[in-house]
Amino acid sequence: MRVLGIESSCDETAAAVVTEDGTVLADVVASQIAVHAPYGGVVPELASRAHVQNIVPVLEAALEQSGGLGAIDAVAVTRGPGLVGALLVGLSTAKAIAFARDLPLVGVDHLVGHLFAVYLGREGEPKRTPELPYIALLVSGGHTAIYEVTAPGEASILGQTRDDAAGEAFDKVAKLLGLGYPGGPVVDRLAAGGDPAAVDLPAPMASRRTLDFSFSGLKTAVARHVKQHGVPEDPADLCAAFQRRVVRVLVEKSVHACKTRKIPRLVLGGGVAANRGLRARAQKRCDDLGIELYVPPVASCTDNAAMIAYAGALRLAGGERDDLGLAAYSRSPDLKRGKMAKAR
Ligand code: KG4
Ligand code: ZN
């Protein structure tokens, strides 16, 4: 079975074709970074307009690479969480294709897509997949949370950020330091040449009593440092100190979740999983504690439609499908209750 996936929840317009075992036949992503960079963050109205412009060329490219629309058996689309105007572009397109070709349509929760992206198989990349259950740390520009992933398409949330997402904190700190947008990759690069002990920053909500996170205090501490001392000519030490604080709390809470849930498998996902400091620290702590660490290729961690197609295939395999009345949501309804039961 071949599933066409469509993703347009934030600032990436993406289409992909994936088989039911996760083999990626095509995976096309049009990034809107250049559109939003002058504003230092995603501007919802501009995102919607860029999706409208990009969706057809992106779809055509994905279909051309994978044998055309005639080879598609089902359509999966991100229904949320995300920017509603952005989501509607993908949803309307997916509905139009499903209606015109009489194909099954499934809606996918974007976070569920991230949680199962580790099962995607990409040409030239070794595929290592964890047994279920596993603990997943999902860290992106919009989300930071720890999940227990229990069955295909099923997970429950163990902790999440109470304010900024980790990627958002990277982006805001980079903005304070005049480093451009998105900030994560540049802070990561600068941090590699800095001394984290040279600047004293507070540990952000490091208590193990909760698996929740908070990054706004750390961001404020960086702002205070910049106000007192000015923007450093060489921001490497400040980047290193900030990154170490973020990375340590992410890794410590994730391995703590593995220990308390007695699940010795940890999977990373989301754009911040590209961070070299995070990957290195997670590997070291997991080696120390006998936890198997799974870090998918960067293309599977950042926003993409292949993960949406695969999560859609899981729903279809479970006998589920939606009809053309499928609606968007800006927040996962089950997440609000502190539980995400099924990929709906
Ligand atoms: O998953 P993603 O592509 O989009 C969503 O937010 O859903 O993640 C983008 C986020 C941005 O905040 C970006 O700054 C961050 O991931 N990011 C990084 C790195 N690469 C991307 N953060 C830290 N280190 C990186 N190397
Ligand atoms: Zn995402």
Coordinates of C-alpha atoms and ligand atoms in Angstrom, one line a residue:
M1 CA 0.0 0.0 0.0
R2 CA 1.2 3.5 -0.9
V3 CA 0.1 6.4 1.3
L4 CA 0.4 10.1 0.1
G5 CA 1.1 12.3 3.1
I6 CA 0.5 16.0 3.3
E7 CA 1.8 18.3 6.0
S8 CA 1.2 22.1 6.3
S9 CA 0.8 22.8 10.1
C10 CA 3.5 25.5 10.5
D11 CA 6.1 26.8 8.1
E12 CA 7.0 23.8 6.0
T13 CA 4.8 22.7 3.0
A14 CA 5.5 19.0 2.6
A15 CA 4.3 16.0 0.6
A16 CA 5.6 12.4 0.7
V17 CA 4.8 8.9 -0.4
V18 CA 5.4 6.1 2.0
T19 CA 4.6 2.3 2.0
E20 CA 2.9 0.6 5.0
D21 CA 6.3 -0.6 6.3
G22 CA 7.7 3.0 6.4
T23 CA 9.7 2.9 3.2
V24 CA 10.0 6.4 2.0
L25 CA 9.5 6.6 -1.8
A26 CA 9.4 10.4 -2.0
D27 CA 9.7 13.2 0.6
V28 CA 9.5 16.8 -0.6
V29 CA 9.7 19.8 1.8
A30 CA 9.4 23.4 0.9
S31 CA 10.7 25.5 3.7
Q32 CA 9.4 29.0 4.4
I33 CA 12.5 30.1 6.4
A34 CA 13.2 33.0 4.0
V35 CA 9.6 34.3 4.3
H36 CA 9.7 34.5 8.1
A37 CA 13.4 35.2 8.8
P38 CA 12.9 39.1 8.7
Y39 CA 10.4 38.8 11.5
G40 CA 12.4 36.4 13.7
G41 CA 9.5 33.9 13.9
V42 CA 6.6 32.4 12.0
V43 CA 4.0 35.0 10.8
P44 CA 0.7 33.0 10.5
E45 CA -0.8 34.9 7.6
L46 CA 2.4 34.7 5.6
A47 CA 2.6 31.0 6.3
S48 CA -0.9 30.4 4.9
R49 CA -0.2 32.3 1.8
A50 CA 3.1 30.5 1.2
H51 CA 1.4 27.1 1.7
V52 CA -1.1 28.1 -1.0
Q53 CA 1.7 28.9 -3.4
N54 CA 3.8 25.9 -2.6
I55 CA 1.4 23.0 -2.1
V56 CA 0.8 22.1 -5.8
P57 CA 4.5 22.1 -6.9
V58 CA 5.5 20.1 -3.8
L59 CA 2.7 17.5 -4.4
E60 CA 3.7 17.3 -8.1
A61 CA 7.3 16.7 -7.2
A62 CA 6.5 14.0 -4.7
L63 CA 4.2 12.2 -7.1
E64 CA 6.6 12.4 -10.0
Q65 CA 9.3 10.8 -7.8
S66 CA 7.1 7.9 -6.8
G67 CA 5.2 6.8 -9.9
G68 CA 2.3 9.3 -10.0
L69 CA -1.1 9.7 -8.5
G70 CA -2.4 6.5 -10.1
A71 CA -0.1 4.5 -7.7
I72 CA -1.5 6.0 -4.5
D73 CA -3.9 3.9 -2.3
A74 CA -4.7 6.4 0.4
V75 CA -4.2 10.0 1.6
A76 CA -3.1 11.1 5.0
V77 CA -3.0 14.7 6.2
T78 CA -2.0 16.6 9.3
R79 CA -5.2 17.8 11.0
G80 CA -3.4 19.6 13.9
P81 CA -2.0 20.9 16.1
G82 CA -0.8 23.9 14.2
L83 CA -1.8 27.2 12.6
V84 CA -5.4 26.8 11.5
G85 CA -5.0 28.9 8.3
A86 CA -1.9 26.8 7.4
L87 CA -3.6 23.4 8.2
L88 CA -6.6 24.2 6.0
V89 CA -4.4 24.4 2.9
G90 CA -3.2 20.8 3.4
L91 CA -6.6 19.5 4.5
S92 CA -8.4 21.0 1.5
T93 CA -5.9 19.7 -0.9
A94 CA -6.0 16.2 0.7
K95 CA -9.8 16.2 0.6
A96 CA -9.8 17.3 -3.1
I97 CA -7.5 14.4 -4.0
A98 CA -9.4 11.8 -2.0
F99 CA -12.7 12.9 -3.4
A100 CA -11.5 13.1 -7.0
R101 CA -9.7 9.7 -6.9
D102 CA -12.2 8.0 -4.5
L103 CA -9.3 7.2 -2.0
P104 CA -9.5 6.7 1.7
L105 CA -8.6 9.8 3.7
V106 CA -7.1 9.8 7.2
G107 CA -6.3 12.7 9.5
V108 CA -3.1 12.5 11.5
D109 CA -2.1 14.3 14.7
H110 CA 1.2 16.1 13.9
L111 CA 2.7 15.0 17.2
V112 CA 1.8 11.3 16.6
G113 CA 3.6 11.7 13.2
H114 CA 6.8 12.8 15.1
L115 CA 6.5 10.0 17.7
F116 CA 6.6 7.2 15.0
A117 CA 9.0 8.9 12.6
V118 CA 11.7 6.5 13.9
Y119 CA 10.1 3.7 11.8
L120 CA 10.7 5.5 8.5
G121 CA 13.2 3.8 6.1
R122 CA 15.2 6.2 4.0
E123 CA 17.5 5.2 1.1
G124 CA 21.2 5.4 2.2
E125 CA 20.3 5.6 5.9
P126 CA 20.6 2.6 8.3
K127 CA 17.2 1.8 9.8
R128 CA 17.2 1.0 13.5
T129 CA 13.8 0.7 15.1
P130 CA 12.9 0.3 18.7
E131 CA 10.6 -2.3 20.2
L132 CA 7.5 -1.0 21.9
P133 CA 7.0 0.5 24.4
Y134 CA 9.6 3.3 24.3
I135 CA 10.1 6.7 25.8
A136 CA 10.1 9.6 23.3
L137 CA 11.5 13.1 23.8
L138 CA 9.9 15.4 21.2
V139 CA 11.6 18.7 21.0
S140 CA 10.8 21.2 18.3
G141 CA 10.0 24.9 17.8
G142 CA 6.4 24.3 18.8
H143 CA 6.6 21.4 21.2
T144 CA 8.6 20.0 24.0
A145 CA 7.3 16.9 25.7
I146 CA 8.1 13.4 27.0
Y147 CA 5.8 10.5 25.9
E148 CA 5.4 6.8 26.6
V149 CA 4.8 5.3 23.3
T150 CA 2.8 2.1 23.9
A151 CA 1.4 0.7 20.7
P152 CA 1.2 1.6 16.9
G153 CA -0.4 5.0 16.9
E154 CA -0.8 5.2 20.6
A155 CA 1.1 7.2 23.2
S156 CA 0.5 9.0 26.5
I157 CA 2.2 12.2 27.6
L158 CA 4.4 12.1 30.7
G159 CA 5.5 15.7 30.9
Q160 CA 5.6 18.8 28.7
T161 CA 6.7 22.4 28.7
R162 CA 4.7 24.9 30.7
D163 CA 5.8 27.8 28.6
D164 CA 8.3 28.0 25.7
A165 CA 9.2 25.0 23.6
A166 CA 13.0 24.3 23.6
G167 CA 13.4 25.3 19.9
E168 CA 11.5 28.5 20.7
A169 CA 14.0 29.2 23.5
F170 CA 16.9 28.6 21.1
D171 CA 15.2 31.0 18.5
K172 CA 14.5 33.7 21.1
V173 CA 18.1 33.6 22.5
A174 CA 19.5 33.8 19.0
K175 CA 17.3 36.8 18.3
L176 CA 18.6 38.5 21.5
L177 CA 22.1 37.9 20.3
G178 CA 21.3 39.1 16.7
L179 CA 22.1 35.7 15.2
G180 CA 19.2 35.4 12.8
Y181 CA 16.3 32.9 12.4
P182 CA 16.0 30.0 13.0
G183 CA 18.4 30.2 15.9
G184 CA 18.9 26.6 16.9
P185 CA 21.5 25.6 14.2
V186 CA 23.6 28.8 14.7
V187 CA 23.6 28.5 18.5
D188 CA 24.5 24.9 18.2
R189 CA 27.5 25.8 15.9
L190 CA 28.7 28.6 18.1
A191 CA 28.2 26.6 21.3
A192 CA 30.7 24.0 20.0
G193 CA 33.5 26.6 20.3
G194 CA 32.5 28.1 23.6
D195 CA 33.1 27.4 27.3
P196 CA 29.8 26.6 29.0
A197 CA 31.3 27.3 32.5
A198 CA 32.3 30.9 31.5
V199 CA 28.7 32.2 32.0
D200 CA 26.5 31.3 35.0
L201 CA 22.9 30.6 34.0
P202 CA 20.2 29.1 36.1
A203 CA 19.1 25.4 35.6
P204 CA 15.6 25.5 34.2
M205 CA 13.1 23.5 36.3
A206 CA 15.6 20.7 36.9
S207 CA 13.7 19.0 39.7
R208 CA 13.1 15.3 39.0
R209 CA 9.7 15.5 40.8
T210 CA 8.1 16.5 37.5
L211 CA 8.8 15.6 33.9
D212 CA 7.4 19.1 32.9
F213 CA 9.8 21.7 31.5
S214 CA 10.1 25.5 31.7
F215 CA 12.4 27.5 29.6
S216 CA 11.2 31.1 29.9
G217 CA 13.3 31.8 33.1
L218 CA 16.4 30.7 31.3
K219 CA 15.6 32.9 28.3
T220 CA 15.0 35.8 30.7
A221 CA 18.4 35.1 32.4
V222 CA 20.1 35.4 29.0
A223 CA 18.1 38.7 28.4
R224 CA 19.3 40.0 31.7
H225 CA 22.9 39.0 31.0
V226 CA 22.7 40.9 27.7
K227 CA 21.2 43.9 29.3
Q228 CA 24.0 44.0 31.9
H229 CA 26.9 43.3 29.7
G230 CA 25.7 44.1 26.2
V231 CA 25.6 41.7 23.3
P232 CA 29.0 39.9 23.5
E233 CA 31.3 40.4 20.5
D234 CA 31.9 36.7 20.6
P235 CA 28.7 35.0 21.8
A236 CA 30.2 31.5 21.9
D237 CA 30.5 31.2 25.7
L238 CA 26.9 32.4 26.2
C239 CA 25.6 30.0 23.6
A240 CA 27.5 27.1 25.1
A241 CA 26.2 28.0 28.6
F242 CA 22.6 28.3 27.4
Q243 CA 22.7 25.1 25.3
R244 CA 24.2 23.1 28.1
R245 CA 21.4 24.1 30.5
V246 CA 18.7 23.2 27.9
V247 CA 20.4 19.9 26.9
R248 CA 21.0 18.7 30.4
V249 CA 17.4 19.2 31.6
L250 CA 16.0 17.5 28.4
V251 CA 18.3 14.5 28.7
E252 CA 18.0 14.1 32.5
K253 CA 14.2 14.1 32.5
S254 CA 14.1 11.7 29.5
V255 CA 16.4 9.2 31.2
H256 CA 14.5 9.6 34.4
A257 CA 11.3 8.7 32.6
C258 CA 13.1 5.6 31.2
K259 CA 14.1 4.6 34.7
T260 CA 10.8 5.2 36.5
R261 CA 8.7 3.6 33.7
K262 CA 11.3 0.8 33.5
I263 CA 11.6 1.2 29.7
P264 CA 15.2 1.1 28.6
R265 CA 14.6 2.7 25.1
L266 CA 14.7 6.4 24.3
V267 CA 13.8 7.9 20.9
L268 CA 14.5 11.5 20.0
G269 CA 12.4 13.5 17.6
G270 CA 11.6 17.1 16.4
G271 CA 13.9 19.8 15.0
V272 CA 16.0 20.3 18.2
A273 CA 17.0 16.6 18.0
A274 CA 19.4 17.8 15.3
N275 CA 21.4 19.6 18.1
R276 CA 24.8 18.1 18.4
G277 CA 25.1 18.8 22.1
L278 CA 21.8 17.0 22.7
R279 CA 22.8 14.0 20.7
A280 CA 26.2 13.7 22.4
R281 CA 24.8 14.1 25.9
A282 CA 21.9 11.7 25.3
Q283 CA 24.3 9.1 23.9
K284 CA 26.6 9.5 26.9
R285 CA 23.9 9.2 29.5
C286 CA 22.1 6.3 27.8
D287 CA 25.4 4.4 27.5
D288 CA 26.1 5.0 31.2
L289 CA 22.6 3.8 32.2
G290 CA 22.1 0.9 29.7
I291 CA 19.4 2.7 27.8
E292 CA 19.2 2.1 24.0
L293 CA 19.1 5.5 22.2
Y294 CA 17.4 5.9 18.8
V295 CA 18.1 9.1 16.9
P296 CA 16.4 9.2 13.5
P297 CA 18.1 11.0 10.6
V298 CA 17.5 14.8 10.6
A299 CA 15.1 14.6 7.7
S300 CA 12.8 12.4 9.9
C301 CA 13.2 14.7 13.0
T302 CA 12.3 18.0 11.4
D303 CA 8.8 18.6 10.0
N304 CA 8.1 16.4 7.0
A305 CA 5.1 14.6 5.4
A306 CA 6.7 11.1 5.4
M307 CA 5.9 10.8 9.1
I308 CA 2.3 11.9 8.5
A309 CA 2.0 9.3 5.7
Y310 CA 3.4 6.6 8.0
A311 CA 1.2 7.5 11.0
G312 CA -1.8 7.5 8.5
A313 CA -0.8 4.0 7.4
L314 CA -0.9 2.9 11.0
R315 CA -4.5 4.3 11.4
L316 CA -5.6 2.6 8.1
A317 CA -4.0 -0.7 9.2
G318 CA -6.2 -0.4 12.4
G319 CA -9.3 -0.1 10.2
E320 CA -9.7 3.6 10.8
R321 CA -10.5 6.3 8.2
D322 CA -12.1 9.7 8.1
D323 CA -14.5 11.2 5.7
L324 CA -14.5 14.5 3.8
G325 CA -15.9 16.3 6.9
L326 CA -12.5 15.9 8.6
A327 CA -11.8 19.2 10.5
A328 CA -8.6 20.9 11.6
Y329 CA -7.7 21.6 15.3
S330 CA -5.1 24.0 16.6
R331 CA -4.4 21.8 19.7
S332 CA -4.6 18.1 20.1
P333 CA -7.9 17.6 22.0
D334 CA -6.6 14.6 24.0
L335 CA -3.4 16.4 24.9
K336 CA -5.4 19.0 26.8
R337 CA -6.6 16.2 29.0
G338 CA -3.1 15.2 29.7
K339 CA -3.5 12.0 27.6
M340 CA -3.2 11.3 24.0
A341 CA -5.0 8.1 23.5
K342 CA -5.2 7.4 19.8
A343 CA -4.0 9.0 16.6
R344 CA -7.1 10.8 15.6
Ligands
KG4_1 O1 10.6 20.2 14.1 P1 10.9 21.6 13.5 O2 11.5 21.5 12.1 O3 9.6 22.5 13.3 C1 8.7 22.6 14.3 O4 8.9 23.5 15.2 O5 7.7 21.8 14.4 O6 11.8 22.3 14.5 C2 12.3 23.6 14.3 C3 13.0 24.1 15.5 C4 13.5 25.5 15.5 O7 13.1 26.2 16.7 C5 15.0 25.4 15.3 O8 15.7 26.5 15.9 C6 15.3 24.2 16.1 O9 14.2 23.3 15.7 N1 16.6 23.6 15.6 C7 17.6 23.4 16.5 C8 18.6 22.8 15.7 N2 18.2 22.7 14.4 C9 16.9 23.1 14.4 N3 17.7 23.7 17.8 C10 18.9 23.4 18.3 N4 20.0 22.9 17.6 C11 19.9 22.6 16.3 N5 20.9 22.1 15.7
ZN2 ZN 6.8 19.4 14.2

